mmCIF file of C-alpha atoms and ligand atoms in Angstrom:
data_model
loop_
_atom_site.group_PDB
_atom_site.id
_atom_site.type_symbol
_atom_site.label_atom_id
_atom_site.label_comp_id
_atom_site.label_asym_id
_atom_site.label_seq_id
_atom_site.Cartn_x
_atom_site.Cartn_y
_atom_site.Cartn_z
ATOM 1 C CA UNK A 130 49.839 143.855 127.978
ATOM 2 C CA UNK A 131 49.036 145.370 131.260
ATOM 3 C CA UNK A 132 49.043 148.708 132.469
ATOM 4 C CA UNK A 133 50.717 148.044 136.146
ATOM 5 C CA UNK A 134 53.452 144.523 137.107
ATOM 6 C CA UNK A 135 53.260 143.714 140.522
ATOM 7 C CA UNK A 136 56.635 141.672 141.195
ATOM 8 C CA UNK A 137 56.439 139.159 143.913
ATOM 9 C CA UNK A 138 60.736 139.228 144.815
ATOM 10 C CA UNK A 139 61.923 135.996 146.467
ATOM 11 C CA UNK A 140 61.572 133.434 143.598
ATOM 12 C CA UNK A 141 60.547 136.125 140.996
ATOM 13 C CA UNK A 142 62.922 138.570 140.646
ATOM 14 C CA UNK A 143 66.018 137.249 143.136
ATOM 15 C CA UNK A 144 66.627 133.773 144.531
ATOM 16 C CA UNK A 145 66.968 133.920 148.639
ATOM 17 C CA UNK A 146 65.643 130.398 149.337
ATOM 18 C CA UNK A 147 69.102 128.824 150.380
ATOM 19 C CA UNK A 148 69.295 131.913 152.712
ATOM 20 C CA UNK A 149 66.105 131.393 154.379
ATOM 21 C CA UNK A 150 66.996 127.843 154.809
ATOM 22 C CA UNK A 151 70.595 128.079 155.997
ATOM 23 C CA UNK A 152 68.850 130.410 158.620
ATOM 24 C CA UNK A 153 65.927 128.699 159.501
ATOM 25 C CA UNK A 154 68.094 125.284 159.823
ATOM 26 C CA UNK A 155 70.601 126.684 162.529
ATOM 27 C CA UNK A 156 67.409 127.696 164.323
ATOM 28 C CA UNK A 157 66.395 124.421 164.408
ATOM 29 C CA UNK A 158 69.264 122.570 165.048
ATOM 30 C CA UNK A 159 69.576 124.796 168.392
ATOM 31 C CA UNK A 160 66.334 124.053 169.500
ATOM 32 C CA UNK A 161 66.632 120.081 168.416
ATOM 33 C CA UNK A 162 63.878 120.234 165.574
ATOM 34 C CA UNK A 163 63.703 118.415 162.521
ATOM 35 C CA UNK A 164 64.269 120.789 159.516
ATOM 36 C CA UNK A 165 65.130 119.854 155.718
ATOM 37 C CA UNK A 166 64.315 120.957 152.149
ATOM 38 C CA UNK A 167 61.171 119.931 152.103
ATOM 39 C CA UNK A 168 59.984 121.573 154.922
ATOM 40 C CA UNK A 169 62.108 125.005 153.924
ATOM 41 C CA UNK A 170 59.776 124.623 150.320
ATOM 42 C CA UNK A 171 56.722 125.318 152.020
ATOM 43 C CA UNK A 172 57.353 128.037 153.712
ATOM 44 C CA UNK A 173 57.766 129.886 149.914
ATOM 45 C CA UNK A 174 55.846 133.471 150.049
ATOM 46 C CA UNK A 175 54.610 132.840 153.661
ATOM 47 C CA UNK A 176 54.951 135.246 156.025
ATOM 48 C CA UNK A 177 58.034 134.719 158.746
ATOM 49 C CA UNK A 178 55.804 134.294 161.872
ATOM 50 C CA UNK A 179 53.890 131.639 159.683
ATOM 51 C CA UNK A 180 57.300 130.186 158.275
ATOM 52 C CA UNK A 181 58.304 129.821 162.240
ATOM 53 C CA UNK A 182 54.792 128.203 163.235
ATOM 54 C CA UNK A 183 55.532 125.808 160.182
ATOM 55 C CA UNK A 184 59.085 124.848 161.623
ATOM 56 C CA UNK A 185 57.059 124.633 165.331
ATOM 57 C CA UNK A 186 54.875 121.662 164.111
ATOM 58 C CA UNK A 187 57.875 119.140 164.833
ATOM 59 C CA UNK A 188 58.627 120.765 167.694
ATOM 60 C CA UNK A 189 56.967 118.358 170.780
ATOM 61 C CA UNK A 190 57.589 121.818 173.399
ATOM 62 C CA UNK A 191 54.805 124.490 173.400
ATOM 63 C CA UNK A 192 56.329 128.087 173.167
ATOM 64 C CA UNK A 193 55.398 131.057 174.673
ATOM 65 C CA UNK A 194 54.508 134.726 172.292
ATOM 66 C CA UNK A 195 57.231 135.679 173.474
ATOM 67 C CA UNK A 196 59.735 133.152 172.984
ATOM 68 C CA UNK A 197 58.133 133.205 169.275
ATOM 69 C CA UNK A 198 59.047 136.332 168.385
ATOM 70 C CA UNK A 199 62.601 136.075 169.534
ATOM 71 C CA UNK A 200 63.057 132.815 167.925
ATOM 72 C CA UNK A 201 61.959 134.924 164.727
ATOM 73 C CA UNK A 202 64.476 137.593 165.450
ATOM 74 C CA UNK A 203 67.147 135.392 165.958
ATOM 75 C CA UNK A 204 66.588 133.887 162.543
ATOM 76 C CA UNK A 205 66.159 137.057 160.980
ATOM 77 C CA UNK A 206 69.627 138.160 162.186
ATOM 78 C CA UNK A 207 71.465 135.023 160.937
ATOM 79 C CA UNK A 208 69.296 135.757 157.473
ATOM 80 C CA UNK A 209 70.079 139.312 157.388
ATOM 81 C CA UNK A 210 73.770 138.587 157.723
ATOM 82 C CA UNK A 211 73.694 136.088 154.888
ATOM 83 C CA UNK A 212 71.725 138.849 152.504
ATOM 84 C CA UNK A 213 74.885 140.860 152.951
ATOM 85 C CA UNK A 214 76.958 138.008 150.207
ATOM 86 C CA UNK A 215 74.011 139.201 147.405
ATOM 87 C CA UNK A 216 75.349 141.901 144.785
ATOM 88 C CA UNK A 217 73.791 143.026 141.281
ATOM 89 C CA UNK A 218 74.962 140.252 140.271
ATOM 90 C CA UNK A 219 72.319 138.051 141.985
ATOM 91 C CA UNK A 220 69.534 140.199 139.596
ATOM 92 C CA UNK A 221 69.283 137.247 136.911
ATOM 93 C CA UNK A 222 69.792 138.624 133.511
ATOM 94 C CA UNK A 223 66.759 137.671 132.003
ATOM 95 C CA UNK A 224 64.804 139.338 134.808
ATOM 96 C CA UNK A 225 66.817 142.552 134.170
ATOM 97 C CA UNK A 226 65.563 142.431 130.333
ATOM 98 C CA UNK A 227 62.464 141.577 131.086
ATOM 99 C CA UNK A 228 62.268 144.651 134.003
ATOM 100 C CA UNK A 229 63.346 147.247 131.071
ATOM 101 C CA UNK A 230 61.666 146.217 128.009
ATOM 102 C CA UNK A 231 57.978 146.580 130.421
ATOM 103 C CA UNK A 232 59.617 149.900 131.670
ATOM 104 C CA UNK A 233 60.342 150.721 128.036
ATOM 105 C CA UNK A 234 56.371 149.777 127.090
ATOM 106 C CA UNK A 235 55.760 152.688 129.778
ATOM 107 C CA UNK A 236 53.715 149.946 131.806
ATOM 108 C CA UNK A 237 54.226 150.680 135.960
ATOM 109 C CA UNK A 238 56.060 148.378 137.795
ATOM 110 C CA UNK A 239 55.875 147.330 141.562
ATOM 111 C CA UNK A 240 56.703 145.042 144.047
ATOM 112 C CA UNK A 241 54.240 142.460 146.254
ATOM 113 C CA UNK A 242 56.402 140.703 148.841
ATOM 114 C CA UNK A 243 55.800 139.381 152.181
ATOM 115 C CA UNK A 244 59.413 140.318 152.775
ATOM 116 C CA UNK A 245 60.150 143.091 155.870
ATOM 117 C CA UNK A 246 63.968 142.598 154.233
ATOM 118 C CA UNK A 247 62.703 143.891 151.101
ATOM 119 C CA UNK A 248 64.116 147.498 150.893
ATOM 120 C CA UNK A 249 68.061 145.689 151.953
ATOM 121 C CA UNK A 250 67.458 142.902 149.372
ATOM 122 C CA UNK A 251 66.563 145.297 146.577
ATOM 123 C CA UNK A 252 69.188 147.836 147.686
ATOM 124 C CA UNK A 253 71.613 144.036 147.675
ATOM 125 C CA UNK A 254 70.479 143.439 143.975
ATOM 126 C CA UNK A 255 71.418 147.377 142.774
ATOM 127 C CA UNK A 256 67.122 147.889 142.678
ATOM 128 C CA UNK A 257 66.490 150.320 144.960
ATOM 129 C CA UNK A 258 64.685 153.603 143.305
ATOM 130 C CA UNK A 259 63.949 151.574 140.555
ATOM 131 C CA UNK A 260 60.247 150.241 141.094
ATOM 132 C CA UNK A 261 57.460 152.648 141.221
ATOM 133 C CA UNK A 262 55.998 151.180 143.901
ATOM 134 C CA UNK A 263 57.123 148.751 147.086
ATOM 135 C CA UNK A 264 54.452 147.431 148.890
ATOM 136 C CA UNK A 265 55.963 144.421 151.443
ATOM 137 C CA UNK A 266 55.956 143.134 154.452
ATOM 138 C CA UNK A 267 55.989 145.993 156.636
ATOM 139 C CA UNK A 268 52.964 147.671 155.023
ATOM 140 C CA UNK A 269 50.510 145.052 155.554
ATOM 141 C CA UNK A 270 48.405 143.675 158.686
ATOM 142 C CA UNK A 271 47.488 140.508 156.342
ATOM 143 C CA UNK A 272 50.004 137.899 154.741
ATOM 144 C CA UNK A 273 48.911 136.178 151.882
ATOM 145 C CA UNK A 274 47.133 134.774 150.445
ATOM 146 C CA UNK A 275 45.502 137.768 151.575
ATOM 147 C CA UNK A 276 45.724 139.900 148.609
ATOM 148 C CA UNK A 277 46.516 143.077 150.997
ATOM 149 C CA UNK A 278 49.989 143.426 149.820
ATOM 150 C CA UNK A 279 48.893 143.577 146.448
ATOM 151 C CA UNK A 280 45.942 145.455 146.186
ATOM 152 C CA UNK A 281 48.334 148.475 148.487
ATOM 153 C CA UNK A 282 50.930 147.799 144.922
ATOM 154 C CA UNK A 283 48.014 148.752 142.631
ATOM 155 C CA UNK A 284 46.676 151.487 145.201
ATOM 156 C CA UNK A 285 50.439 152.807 145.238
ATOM 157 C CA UNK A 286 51.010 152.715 141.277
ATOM 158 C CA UNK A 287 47.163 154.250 140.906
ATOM 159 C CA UNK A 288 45.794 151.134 138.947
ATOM 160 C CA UNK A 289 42.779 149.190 139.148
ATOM 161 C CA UNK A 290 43.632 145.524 140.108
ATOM 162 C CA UNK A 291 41.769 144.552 137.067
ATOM 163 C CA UNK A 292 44.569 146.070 134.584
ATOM 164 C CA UNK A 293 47.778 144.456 136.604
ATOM 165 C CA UNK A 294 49.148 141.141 136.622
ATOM 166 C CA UNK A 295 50.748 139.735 139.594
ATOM 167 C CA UNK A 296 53.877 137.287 139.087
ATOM 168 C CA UNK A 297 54.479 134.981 141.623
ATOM 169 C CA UNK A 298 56.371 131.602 143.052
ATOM 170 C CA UNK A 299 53.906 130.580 145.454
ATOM 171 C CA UNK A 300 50.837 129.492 145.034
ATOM 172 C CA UNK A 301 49.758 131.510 148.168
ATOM 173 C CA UNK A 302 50.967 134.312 145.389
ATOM 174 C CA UNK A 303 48.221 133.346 143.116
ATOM 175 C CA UNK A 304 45.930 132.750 145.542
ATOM 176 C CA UNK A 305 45.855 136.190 147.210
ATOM 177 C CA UNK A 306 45.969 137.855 143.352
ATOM 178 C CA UNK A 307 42.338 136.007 142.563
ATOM 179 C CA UNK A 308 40.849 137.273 145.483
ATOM 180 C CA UNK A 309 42.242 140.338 145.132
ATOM 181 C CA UNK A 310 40.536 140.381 141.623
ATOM 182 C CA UNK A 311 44.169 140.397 139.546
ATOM 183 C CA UNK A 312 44.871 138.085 136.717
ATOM 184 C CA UNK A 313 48.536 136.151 137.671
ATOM 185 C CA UNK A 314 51.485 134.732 135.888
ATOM 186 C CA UNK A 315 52.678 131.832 137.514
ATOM 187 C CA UNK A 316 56.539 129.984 137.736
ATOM 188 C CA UNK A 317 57.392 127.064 138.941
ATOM 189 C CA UNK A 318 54.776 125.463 142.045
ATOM 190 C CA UNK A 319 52.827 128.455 141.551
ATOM 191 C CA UNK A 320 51.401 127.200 138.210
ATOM 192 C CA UNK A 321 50.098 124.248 140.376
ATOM 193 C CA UNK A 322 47.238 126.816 141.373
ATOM 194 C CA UNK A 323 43.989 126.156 139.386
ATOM 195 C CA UNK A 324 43.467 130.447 139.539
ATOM 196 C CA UNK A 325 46.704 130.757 137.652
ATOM 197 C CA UNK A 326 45.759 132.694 134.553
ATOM 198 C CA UNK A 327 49.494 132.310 132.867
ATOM 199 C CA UNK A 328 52.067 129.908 133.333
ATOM 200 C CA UNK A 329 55.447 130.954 132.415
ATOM 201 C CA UNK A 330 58.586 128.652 132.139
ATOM 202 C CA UNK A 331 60.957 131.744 132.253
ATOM 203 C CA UNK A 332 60.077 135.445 133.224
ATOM 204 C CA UNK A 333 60.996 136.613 129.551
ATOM 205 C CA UNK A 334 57.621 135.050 128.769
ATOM 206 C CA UNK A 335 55.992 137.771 130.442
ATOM 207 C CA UNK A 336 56.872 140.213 127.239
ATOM 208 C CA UNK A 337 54.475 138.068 125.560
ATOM 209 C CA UNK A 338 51.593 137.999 127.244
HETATM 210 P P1 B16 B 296 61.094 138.040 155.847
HETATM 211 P P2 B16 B 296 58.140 136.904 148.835
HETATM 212 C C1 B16 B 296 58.689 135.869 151.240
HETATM 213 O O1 B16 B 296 59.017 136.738 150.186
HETATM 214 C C2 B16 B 296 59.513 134.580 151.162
HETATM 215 O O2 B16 B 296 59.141 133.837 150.016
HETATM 216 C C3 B16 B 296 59.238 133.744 152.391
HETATM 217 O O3 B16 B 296 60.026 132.577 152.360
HETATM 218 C C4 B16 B 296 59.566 134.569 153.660
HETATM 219 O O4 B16 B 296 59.253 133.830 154.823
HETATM 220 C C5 B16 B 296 58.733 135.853 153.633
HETATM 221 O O5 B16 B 296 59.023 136.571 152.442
HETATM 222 C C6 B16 B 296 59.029 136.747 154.822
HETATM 223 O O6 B16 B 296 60.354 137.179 154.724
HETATM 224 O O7 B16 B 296 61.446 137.138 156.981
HETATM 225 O O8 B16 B 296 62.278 138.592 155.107
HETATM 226 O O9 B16 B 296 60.131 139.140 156.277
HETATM 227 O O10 B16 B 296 58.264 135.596 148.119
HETATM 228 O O11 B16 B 296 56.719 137.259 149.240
HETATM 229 O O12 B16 B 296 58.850 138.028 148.120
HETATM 230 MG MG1 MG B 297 58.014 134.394 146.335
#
């Protein structure tokens, strides 16, 4: 057991994927650029400015700052809109059990994301005043796997990174929780990280580590 859980959210505790895609894919059909699946998987815990550069690399025009950050915006709107279809009942079950039985333990809990939506999508899922800490996207200069976001998440709960565990998707995730000097607990690609301390098949796994 650990004293402090740092939660990464989008592919650990709620599913937005399909929402980043469908938004990121009617960017890119408007400006005539290849997008699919496989593209949409890497862009899994990467910041959206990175995500955009990522799309950018099929693009054969060169864009201005500018232009960048309004492309970003315009995706963010069409995302944001799509956020609005999530209720509690996007908060998977078995994360909700897991979430209580660590409260119960009287370990701290706290969210890592790389998500500025975070506050709306936890306020979507019926989370919002439930973590002790939410360290995101707009608290950070440095995305990961700069472990920034996380090491603010241990600062916030008033733990040493040492005695928290991070849980992540990505293996950016488990990247920026080694050199932030936190053990990790890995699902799905994440567990592809050699640094991965845990891998889990199913976040109820986490009550017995
Ligand atoms: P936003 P996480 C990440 O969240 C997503 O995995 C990634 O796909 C997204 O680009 C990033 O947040 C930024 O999201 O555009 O909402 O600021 O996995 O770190 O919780
Ligand atoms: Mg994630």
């Amino acid at each position: 057991m650990y004293a402090g859980y740092i939660f990464d959210l989008d592919g650990v505790i709620c599913f937005t994927d399909q929402y980043h895609y469908q938004a990121w894919k009617k960017l890119a059909d408007r400006l005539d650029i290849y997008f699919d699946e496989e593209i949409n998987n890497r862009l899994r815990g990467v910041s959206r400015m990175d995500s955009l550069e990522i799309i950018l690399e099929r693009s054969c025009k060169v864009y201005t700052v500018e232009e960048k950050l309004a492309f970003a915006e315009e995706k963010n709107k069409i995302y944001k809109k799509l956020l609005r279809k999530m209720t509690p009942e996007d908060l998977p079950a078995d994360v909700k059990t897991t979430l209580m039985e660590l409260r119960k333990k009287g370990c701290k809990l706290a969210i890592g994301s790389s998500s500025k939506n975070t506050k709306m999508i936890l306020e979507r899922i019926g989370l919002n005043n439930f973590f002790d800490a939410v360290s995101d996207g707009t608290n950070i200069v440095n995305s990961k796997p700069d472990p920034e976001v996380f090491l603010k998440a241990a600062e916030l709960i008033g733990e040493n990174p040492k005695d928290c565990l991070i849980i992540e998707d990505a293996k950016a995730g488990i990247e920026g929780a080694f050199r932030g000097g936190f053990d990790s607990a890995g699902l799905g690609e994440a567990n592809e990280h050699p640094r991965v301390n845990y891998k889990m098949k199913k976040i109820t796994d986490l009550l017995s580590i």
